[in-house]
Amino acid sequence: MKQTRTFTKTALMIVVILIVAVALLPTCAGAATPTYYVSDFTDAGYTGALFYGEYFGNSRIPVSIYVYGDDIDKTDAKFVEFSSRVDSYVVSVDRCADTQALVGSPSEPTDLRRINDANSGERVEVSLLTYEMLVMAKQMYQTTDGAYNPASYRLVDLWGFSSRTYGYNGVLPYDREWQTYKKQGYESWYLPEPDQKYIDAFKTLCDFDSVLLENVGDSYFVTKTCPNVVVDGVSYSQWLDLGGVAKGYVVDGIISLLGEFGYLHYYVNAGSSSMAYSTLPDGSPFTFGFQNPFNMWQAYVSVQTSNSTLSTSGQYIRQYSMPNGTRYSHIVDCKTGRPTTSTVETVTVISSLDSGAFAGEADCWTTALTVLGKDNLKSFLTNANYGSKFEVSSVVGNKNNSFVYTNVEENKFAKKDANFDFATKVEMVDGNKVVTFDENKLSHASQKTIVVAVLSVCGVALVIFVIVKLVLSKAVSPAQRIANVRADKFFKTPDVIVYGLVVVLIVSLFAGFVFGRETDSPTTIAIECFNGQRLFVYKADTGEYVAEQVENFAVDVTQSNGKLTVTVTNTKTGDFNVVEITNDNGKATAKVVDANCGLHKECVNYFPAITTKKATIICNPHGIKVVADGAGNDYILI
Amino acid sequence: MFLVESLFPPLFLPGAKMGLSNIFSLLALIVLGPVDAIIVVLVRTLLGSMFTGNMSTLMYSMSAGLVSVVVSILLVYTLYPKISVIAVSVVSAVVHNLVQNIVFCMISSTPEMYSYMPYLAVIGVVAGFIVGVAVMLIVRGVPLKTLVSITDSNKGDGK
C-alpha cells in the first residue's frame, strides 16, 4: 500500500529565516554575498539536503531543491559541489533573462536588458543560452498561435505587472500612480487605466515573429525588426520577456545536473510555478495540492504524480481590481492589448519526464491556455496530440460559479483532503474523456453554507409548523395550564423513560467521541484562522516553530523558562490572543492565557489546556483557533 | 408591557452560561404560550450577543435556542402532562447544548470540537434540572392571580 507522505513548509521556512538572519549581517563592499544556502531537512521520516537560493533580482524568484537520501547531507563534498554548479547555472540563466536588475560584478546589463534597451534594427550579441531560450520561445509562440507571446512585455509593463512597476510608481511617460479605494472594508490598490493611444501603440509591438535570431559561427545575435512606436514624441521599442521559458530552463538544467550527480529522488521548485520531481525514496509519488484560486489557503484538488515537470499559471497570482469591479490580471492578451478576459482562472500542466517535453514548454502552455479561453482549453484536453502528452488541471469561472476541467486520470486524485470534495460529471467529447467537476463542490465553505442554510430553513419551517398546529389545536387556556403546572409534582413516573433515553444518548456520545479519542500528546501545535490560514506552527519533538508572515497579522514569539509565549494580533482590528506553549520532554501543552475577545473570554476561561492530539481551543469572536495535530495537509500546496 | 419587562432579564453576565436564561424561556412557555416563548428566545439570544460584545455567537446560540424551545413546545404539547416540567427542561437543555456545539463546529471548521459533545450533554442535564426546579418553584411561589393577570393583560393588549 502506498504511503501518502506528510509535508509541511516548516523546513523551507526555517531556511528562509536563516537566510534573513544572515543577510542582516553587514557585508563589506566588494565581498560576495552568497546567493544560496544549503541545509539538511527532515520530513516525515525522510532526510536529505536542501538547496535554496533567490535569483532574478527584484522579481525574487526562489529556487529550492530537495534532494532525498539518508546518506546525503549539506556537508557532503558531492552536494556542496552540486549546489555550487546549480548556483552558477541559475546565475547564468539570470544573466540572460532578467529584465530589470543589473547582475554580476562589475554590474552589467543582462542579455535581455540589452535587447530591450536596443532600438529597432540594432543587432545585439547574446549568449548561447539566451539564443536557445529565444528559439524555444519562438516555437511556442507559433505552436500556440500567438497566445503565448514573449513580445507582450510592453503591454505587461503598461498595465503595471512588470517587476519594474508592480507596487511601485515608475518614471516612464505612461506610468500612473497606484491608487487605493475601500473594498469591503479594506484597502485595495489599483492602477488607473492607461491611455488608449498607448494600448494601440504597444499592440503593434507584439509581433514576435519579427524578431530575427542569427547564429553566425559561435556567435549569436538578436535583432528586433519590429519598428519602434512613437507616442507623444517619445519612441518606444519592442520589449521581450522570457518569463516562463527562463524558469523552465532553470528547472531543465537542474534536472540534468541531478542526473549527472546521480541524485535519484528530488523535488525542484522554481518560483512556485515551475517544478520537477522524481519519486520519494520508497518509490511512491509526490502528492501536490493545487491552490484554489478562490481560497488560497486550500487546494481545489490534490494529485499524486511522479517523474514529471509541472507548471502552474494563475490569473489570481498577480492582479488588481478596479473600483468598478473589473479585474485585471497580469496575463495580457495581445489581440486586445488588455489583460485577458478569459474565464480560465488557473491552469496546471504536467508533463512526464519521459515524454521529452521541456519544463519551459509546459510553462508556456499554462500562459497560452489561459489566454486561449475555456473552449480552446477543452479542445486541448481532448486533442490526441496534446492531451496524451500533457496532463492538465484547470479552474474555470469565478468564485460563485466554477468548474474544474482536467484530463488527469481519476485514480491519481488523492481524495484525502478534508477541504476538497467532488462529484464527477463526465463529458464525452469525440470519444475522449474530459472530466468536469461540479462547481458547487469546489469550495468546502460553500458546501457548508448550503448545509447551514438548509438547516435554518428546516428550523424556520418547523417553527412555523408548530405555530400553525398550536393555533389550530384546541388549546388549554393559559390559566388552566398555569394551574396544572402549579399542582404538578416534581417527578412523575414516565419521567424515567425520558431520563433513560437521555442517559443512552450520553453514553453513546461518550463511546463515540471520548473512548475513540486520541490520548497521545500532540506532535504539532498550530494557530490558525478559521479559513485554514496558518499563523504559527510548533513542533513538539524538536521545539522548532515557524511564525508565518501573513497579511493583516502580526505574530510575536518570546521564550522564557522553557515556555513559549505566542501573541497573535490582527493588525487591522487590534484583536489579539496570547497562547502559552510548554514542552515537558516532548510532551507539549498549549493554553490561551489572554485575549481581548469580549466579556466572557471563552478561549481563556472555558477551554481546558490542550494536552492531546486533535484537541483544540477556539476564539470565536476573533476567528482564531489553536489546534493540536489538526486536519492538516497531506500534500504540498502549490 | 410584560414583554418590555421581560427584556431586562436576558442581559445575563458570565456565570449564567449554564443556561439559566432558559428559566425565562420556559416560564414564558408556561405562562404566556408557545409563540411568546419563541419570541423570548429570539430576543434573548439577539440581545445577549449584542451586550456581551460577541455578535459571532449569535448564529449558534440563536439556532440552539430556537431548536430547544421548539423541542420543549413539542414535548409540552404532546407528552405533558404525562412527564414533569423538569424532564422537559432537561431534554431541552441537552438539545440546546448539542445543537450549539454542532453549529459551532461547522462554522469554525473545527471537527475537533465534537469531542466536547458528551460533556455538554451532561452539563445540559444538570442545567436542565436546575432550570426545571427553578421554574416549578417560581410558578408555585408567585400567586396564581398574578400569573393569570399577566396572561390576560398580554392577550388583551396583543404584542
mmCIF file of N, CA, C and O in Angstrom, chain A residues 200-261:
data_model
loop_
_atom_site.group_PDB
_atom_site.id
_atom_site.type_symbol
_atom_site.label_atom_id
_atom_site.label_comp_id
_atom_site.label_asym_id
_atom_site.label_seq_id
_atom_site.Cartn_x
_atom_site.Cartn_y
_atom_site.Cartn_z
ATOM 1 N N ASP A 200 -2.967 51.034 -28.089
ATOM 2 C CA ASP A 200 -2.912 50.828 -29.540
ATOM 3 C C ASP A 200 -1.477 50.752 -30.030
ATOM 4 O O ASP A 200 -1.139 49.912 -30.865
ATOM 5 N N ALA A 201 -0.647 51.649 -29.508
ATOM 6 C CA ALA A 201 0.744 51.675 -29.951
ATOM 7 C C ALA A 201 1.471 50.393 -29.565
ATOM 8 O O ALA A 201 2.144 49.775 -30.386
ATOM 9 N N PHE A 202 1.321 49.988 -28.325
ATOM 10 C CA PHE A 202 2.091 48.835 -27.866
ATOM 11 C C PHE A 202 1.566 47.534 -28.455
ATOM 12 O O PHE A 202 2.282 46.535 -28.484
ATOM 13 N N LYS A 203 0.315 47.555 -28.910
ATOM 14 C CA LYS A 203 -0.196 46.356 -29.573
ATOM 15 C C LYS A 203 0.631 46.059 -30.819
ATOM 16 O O LYS A 203 0.859 44.903 -31.162
ATOM 17 N N THR A 204 1.087 47.092 -31.471
ATOM 18 C CA THR A 204 1.858 46.859 -32.691
ATOM 19 C C THR A 204 3.236 46.299 -32.387
ATOM 20 O O THR A 204 3.924 45.807 -33.268
ATOM 21 N N LEU A 205 3.650 46.400 -31.135
ATOM 22 C CA LEU A 205 4.967 45.891 -30.773
ATOM 23 C C LEU A 205 4.928 44.396 -30.451
ATOM 24 O O LEU A 205 5.937 43.811 -30.090
ATOM 25 N N CYS A 206 3.747 43.795 -30.562
ATOM 26 C CA CYS A 206 3.613 42.409 -30.123
ATOM 27 C C CYS A 206 4.007 41.385 -31.161
ATOM 28 O O CYS A 206 3.796 40.192 -30.967
ATOM 29 N N ASP A 207 4.590 41.803 -32.247
ATOM 30 C CA ASP A 207 4.931 40.855 -33.296
ATOM 31 C C ASP A 207 6.234 40.148 -32.959
ATOM 32 O O ASP A 207 7.324 40.690 -33.169
ATOM 33 N N PHE A 208 6.140 38.960 -32.442
ATOM 34 C CA PHE A 208 7.347 38.239 -32.034
ATOM 35 C C PHE A 208 8.032 37.584 -33.235
ATOM 36 O O PHE A 208 9.242 37.351 -33.229
ATOM 37 N N ASP A 209 7.250 37.292 -34.247
ATOM 38 C CA ASP A 209 7.837 36.689 -35.446
ATOM 39 C C ASP A 209 8.931 37.561 -36.041
ATOM 40 O O ASP A 209 9.885 37.085 -36.662
ATOM 41 N N SER A 210 8.761 38.864 -35.833
ATOM 42 C CA SER A 210 9.680 39.798 -36.473
ATOM 43 C C SER A 210 11.040 39.859 -35.779
ATOM 44 O O SER A 210 11.941 40.560 -36.237
ATOM 45 N N VAL A 211 11.192 39.137 -34.695
ATOM 46 C CA VAL A 211 12.494 39.127 -34.041
ATOM 47 C C VAL A 211 13.430 38.200 -34.815
ATOM 48 O O VAL A 211 13.114 37.039 -35.042
ATOM 49 N N LEU A 212 14.540 38.707 -35.200
ATOM 50 C CA LEU A 212 15.478 37.945 -36.028
ATOM 51 C C LEU A 212 16.536 37.301 -35.151
ATOM 52 O O LEU A 212 17.224 37.977 -34.376
ATOM 53 N N LEU A 213 16.669 35.975 -35.257
ATOM 54 C CA LEU A 213 17.682 35.266 -34.485
ATOM 55 C C LEU A 213 18.740 34.744 -35.451
ATOM 56 O O LEU A 213 18.416 34.083 -36.428
ATOM 57 N N GLU A 214 20.001 35.058 -35.148
ATOM 58 C CA GLU A 214 21.058 34.627 -36.050
ATOM 59 C C GLU A 214 22.140 33.869 -35.313
ATOM 60 O O GLU A 214 22.534 34.232 -34.206
ATOM 61 N N ASN A 215 22.616 32.817 -35.929
ATOM 62 C CA ASN A 215 23.759 32.079 -35.405
ATOM 63 C C ASN A 215 24.872 32.158 -36.449
ATOM 64 O O ASN A 215 24.800 31.550 -37.506
ATOM 65 N N VAL A 216 25.873 32.956 -36.146
ATOM 66 C CA VAL A 216 26.987 33.101 -37.081
ATOM 67 C C VAL A 216 28.222 32.506 -36.426
ATOM 68 O O VAL A 216 28.807 33.108 -35.524
ATOM 69 N N GLY A 217 28.605 31.334 -36.892
ATOM 70 C CA GLY A 217 29.755 30.669 -36.281
ATOM 71 C C GLY A 217 29.450 30.344 -34.835
ATOM 72 O O GLY A 217 28.479 29.654 -34.510
ATOM 73 N N ASP A 218 30.242 30.882 -33.906
ATOM 74 C CA ASP A 218 29.992 30.667 -32.479
ATOM 75 C C ASP A 218 29.278 31.832 -31.835
ATOM 76 O O ASP A 218 29.149 31.880 -30.617
ATOM 77 N N SER A 219 28.841 32.770 -32.654
ATOM 78 C CA SER A 219 28.179 33.939 -32.076
ATOM 79 C C SER A 219 26.692 33.920 -32.369
ATOM 80 O O SER A 219 26.248 33.339 -33.370
ATOM 81 N N TYR A 220 25.975 34.552 -31.482
ATOM 82 C CA TYR A 220 24.522 34.585 -31.616
ATOM 83 C C TYR A 220 24.036 36.026 -31.553
ATOM 84 O O TYR A 220 24.505 36.806 -30.736
ATOM 85 N N PHE A 221 23.113 36.325 -32.423
ATOM 86 C CA PHE A 221 22.631 37.709 -32.478
ATOM 87 C C PHE A 221 21.114 37.768 -32.482
ATOM 88 O O PHE A 221 20.431 36.892 -33.015
ATOM 89 N N VAL A 222 20.635 38.849 -31.900
ATOM 90 C CA VAL A 222 19.187 39.096 -31.889
ATOM 91 C C VAL A 222 18.943 40.484 -32.440
ATOM 92 O O VAL A 222 19.577 41.448 -32.013
ATOM 93 N N THR A 223 18.032 40.564 -33.376
ATOM 94 C CA THR A 223 17.675 41.875 -33.914
ATOM 95 C C THR A 223 16.168 42.043 -33.897
ATOM 96 O O THR A 223 15.440 41.213 -34.420
ATOM 97 N N LYS A 224 15.719 43.135 -33.277
ATOM 98 C CA LYS A 224 14.291 43.426 -33.312
ATOM 99 C C LYS A 224 14.018 44.175 -34.606
ATOM 100 O O LYS A 224 14.549 45.245 -34.827
ATOM 101 N N THR A 225 13.224 43.595 -35.457
ATOM 102 C CA THR A 225 12.915 44.293 -36.694
ATOM 103 C C THR A 225 11.582 45.013 -36.628
ATOM 104 O O THR A 225 11.214 45.761 -37.520
ATOM 105 N N CYS A 226 10.859 44.760 -35.585
ATOM 106 C CA CYS A 226 9.571 45.442 -35.425
ATOM 107 C C CYS A 226 9.842 46.919 -35.172
ATOM 108 O O CYS A 226 10.627 47.261 -34.287
ATOM 109 N N PRO A 227 9.260 47.814 -35.935
ATOM 110 C CA PRO A 227 9.600 49.232 -35.780
ATOM 111 C C PRO A 227 9.165 49.785 -34.432
ATOM 112 O O PRO A 227 8.150 49.374 -33.870
ATOM 113 N N ASN A 228 9.962 50.722 -33.943
ATOM 114 C CA ASN A 228 9.582 51.426 -32.721
ATOM 115 C C ASN A 228 8.272 52.172 -32.945
ATOM 116 O O ASN A 228 7.908 52.472 -34.078
ATOM 117 N N VAL A 229 7.593 52.459 -31.858
ATOM 118 C CA VAL A 229 6.419 53.335 -31.972
ATOM 119 C C VAL A 229 6.722 54.642 -31.260
ATOM 120 O O VAL A 229 7.484 54.678 -30.308
ATOM 121 N N VAL A 230 6.077 55.657 -31.745
ATOM 122 C CA VAL A 230 6.272 56.972 -31.125
ATOM 123 C C VAL A 230 4.947 57.451 -30.565
ATOM 124 O O VAL A 230 3.932 57.479 -31.269
ATOM 125 N N VAL A 231 4.948 57.764 -29.300
ATOM 126 C CA VAL A 231 3.749 58.311 -28.678
ATOM 127 C C VAL A 231 4.138 59.600 -27.963
ATOM 128 O O VAL A 231 5.048 59.586 -27.127
ATOM 129 N N ASP A 232 3.465 60.669 -28.324
ATOM 130 C CA ASP A 232 3.781 61.958 -27.708
ATOM 131 C C ASP A 232 5.264 62.279 -27.793
ATOM 132 O O ASP A 232 5.877 62.730 -26.830
ATOM 133 N N GLY A 233 5.829 61.985 -28.932
ATOM 134 C CA GLY A 233 7.224 62.363 -29.150
ATOM 135 C C GLY A 233 8.244 61.448 -28.517
ATOM 136 O O GLY A 233 9.447 61.637 -28.677
ATOM 137 N N VAL A 234 7.804 60.430 -27.801
ATOM 138 C CA VAL A 234 8.765 59.506 -27.197
ATOM 139 C C VAL A 234 8.722 58.187 -27.970
ATOM 140 O O VAL A 234 7.656 57.665 -28.272
ATOM 141 N N SER A 235 9.915 57.688 -28.265
ATOM 142 C CA SER A 235 9.995 56.460 -29.062
ATOM 143 C C SER A 235 10.122 55.245 -28.152
ATOM 144 O O SER A 235 10.945 55.241 -27.228
ATOM 145 N N TYR A 236 9.325 54.234 -28.405
ATOM 146 C CA TYR A 236 9.371 53.012 -27.612
ATOM 147 C C TYR A 236 9.696 51.824 -28.485
ATOM 148 O O TYR A 236 9.061 51.620 -29.524
ATOM 149 N N SER A 237 10.664 51.041 -28.058
ATOM 150 C CA SER A 237 10.993 49.855 -28.836
ATOM 151 C C SER A 237 10.294 48.647 -28.216
ATOM 152 O O SER A 237 9.811 48.700 -27.088
ATOM 153 N N GLN A 238 10.310 47.569 -28.990
ATOM 154 C CA GLN A 238 9.690 46.341 -28.511
ATOM 155 C C GLN A 238 10.420 45.825 -27.276
ATOM 156 O O GLN A 238 11.642 45.919 -27.175
ATOM 157 N N TRP A 239 9.673 45.273 -26.318
ATOM 158 C CA TRP A 239 10.272 44.662 -25.147
ATOM 159 C C TRP A 239 9.940 43.192 -25.111
ATOM 160 O O TRP A 239 8.797 42.803 -25.377
ATOM 161 N N LEU A 240 10.951 42.402 -24.773
ATOM 162 C CA LEU A 240 10.730 40.962 -24.671
ATOM 163 C C LEU A 240 10.854 40.504 -23.229
ATOM 164 O O LEU A 240 11.573 41.128 -22.430
ATOM 165 N N ASP A 241 10.157 39.408 -22.920
ATOM 166 C CA ASP A 241 10.285 38.844 -21.583
ATOM 167 C C ASP A 241 10.236 37.333 -21.713
ATOM 168 O O ASP A 241 9.291 36.786 -22.276
ATOM 169 N N LEU A 242 11.240 36.670 -21.198
ATOM 170 C CA LEU A 242 11.277 35.221 -21.353
ATOM 171 C C LEU A 242 10.570 34.480 -20.235
ATOM 172 O O LEU A 242 10.360 33.289 -20.330
ATOM 173 N N GLY A 243 10.220 35.183 -19.178
ATOM 174 C CA GLY A 243 9.371 34.664 -18.106
ATOM 175 C C GLY A 243 9.405 33.176 -17.873
ATOM 176 O O GLY A 243 10.353 32.614 -17.342
ATOM 177 N N GLY A 244 8.330 32.512 -18.317
ATOM 178 C CA GLY A 244 8.171 31.097 -18.056
ATOM 179 C C GLY A 244 9.254 30.243 -18.687
ATOM 180 O O GLY A 244 9.693 29.248 -18.116
ATOM 181 N N VAL A 245 9.701 30.635 -19.871
ATOM 182 C CA VAL A 245 10.746 29.851 -20.535
ATOM 183 C C VAL A 245 12.000 29.824 -19.680
ATOM 184 O O VAL A 245 12.652 28.788 -19.523
ATOM 185 N N ALA A 246 12.332 30.953 -19.082
ATOM 186 C CA ALA A 246 13.539 31.026 -18.256
ATOM 187 C C ALA A 246 13.421 30.107 -17.053
ATOM 188 O O ALA A 246 14.347 29.357 -16.732
ATOM 189 N N LYS A 247 12.281 30.140 -16.376
ATOM 190 C CA LYS A 247 12.116 29.273 -15.208
ATOM 191 C C LYS A 247 12.161 27.813 -15.628
ATOM 192 O O LYS A 247 12.740 26.967 -14.939
ATOM 193 N N GLY A 248 11.550 27.530 -16.768
ATOM 194 C CA GLY A 248 11.587 26.167 -17.279
ATOM 195 C C GLY A 248 13.015 25.743 -17.575
ATOM 196 O O GLY A 248 13.405 24.614 -17.296
ATOM 197 N N TYR A 249 13.792 26.663 -18.117
ATOM 198 C CA TYR A 249 15.190 26.367 -18.399
ATOM 199 C C TYR A 249 15.956 26.088 -17.130
ATOM 200 O O TYR A 249 16.807 25.202 -17.076
ATOM 201 N N VAL A 250 15.675 26.859 -16.106
ATOM 202 C CA VAL A 250 16.317 26.635 -14.809
ATOM 203 C C VAL A 250 16.027 25.212 -14.355
ATOM 204 O O VAL A 250 16.926 24.465 -13.961
ATOM 205 N N VAL A 251 14.764 24.847 -14.436
ATOM 206 C CA VAL A 251 14.364 23.516 -13.969
ATOM 207 C C VAL A 251 14.996 22.425 -14.815
ATOM 208 O O VAL A 251 15.522 21.445 -14.292
ATOM 209 N N ASP A 252 14.980 22.619 -16.129
ATOM 210 C CA ASP A 252 15.581 21.609 -17.010
ATOM 211 C C ASP A 252 17.059 21.436 -16.728
ATOM 212 O O ASP A 252 17.572 20.319 -16.680
ATOM 213 N N GLY A 253 17.753 22.536 -16.526
ATOM 214 C CA GLY A 253 19.182 22.466 -16.246
ATOM 215 C C GLY A 253 19.456 21.751 -14.935
ATOM 216 O O GLY A 253 20.386 20.952 -14.816
ATOM 217 N N ILE A 254 18.597 22.021 -13.946
ATOM 218 C CA ILE A 254 18.790 21.366 -12.654
ATOM 219 C C ILE A 254 18.543 19.875 -12.774
ATOM 220 O O ILE A 254 19.242 19.056 -12.164
ATOM 221 N N ILE A 255 17.558 19.493 -13.574
ATOM 222 C CA ILE A 255 17.285 18.067 -13.751
ATOM 223 C C ILE A 255 18.513 17.361 -14.310
ATOM 224 O O ILE A 255 18.885 16.273 -13.853
ATOM 225 N N SER A 256 19.177 17.973 -15.301
ATOM 226 C CA SER A 256 20.341 17.272 -15.848
ATOM 227 C C SER A 256 21.489 17.259 -14.852
ATOM 228 O O SER A 256 22.241 16.288 -14.788
ATOM 229 N N LEU A 257 21.608 18.305 -14.038
ATOM 230 C CA LEU A 257 22.637 18.284 -13.004
ATOM 231 C C LEU A 257 22.359 17.181 -11.988
ATOM 232 O O LEU A 257 23.262 16.472 -11.537
ATOM 233 N N LEU A 258 21.075 17.040 -11.642
ATOM 234 C CA LEU A 258 20.717 15.982 -10.699
ATOM 235 C C LEU A 258 21.081 14.621 -11.279
ATOM 236 O O LEU A 258 21.572 13.738 -10.580
ATOM 237 N N GLY A 259 20.837 14.470 -12.579
ATOM 238 C CA GLY A 259 21.183 13.218 -13.225
ATOM 239 C C GLY A 259 22.677 12.997 -13.213
ATOM 240 O O GLY A 259 23.167 11.898 -12.917
ATOM 241 N N GLU A 260 23.401 14.072 -13.491
ATOM 242 C CA GLU A 260 24.865 13.977 -13.542
ATOM 243 C C GLU A 260 25.438 13.556 -12.199
ATOM 244 O O GLU A 260 26.400 12.797 -12.124
ATOM 245 N N PHE A 261 24.838 14.070 -11.122
ATOM 246 C CA PHE A 261 25.362 13.756 -9.800
ATOM 247 C C PHE A 261 24.738 12.500 -9.213
ATOM 248 O O PHE A 261 25.031 12.135 -8.077
#
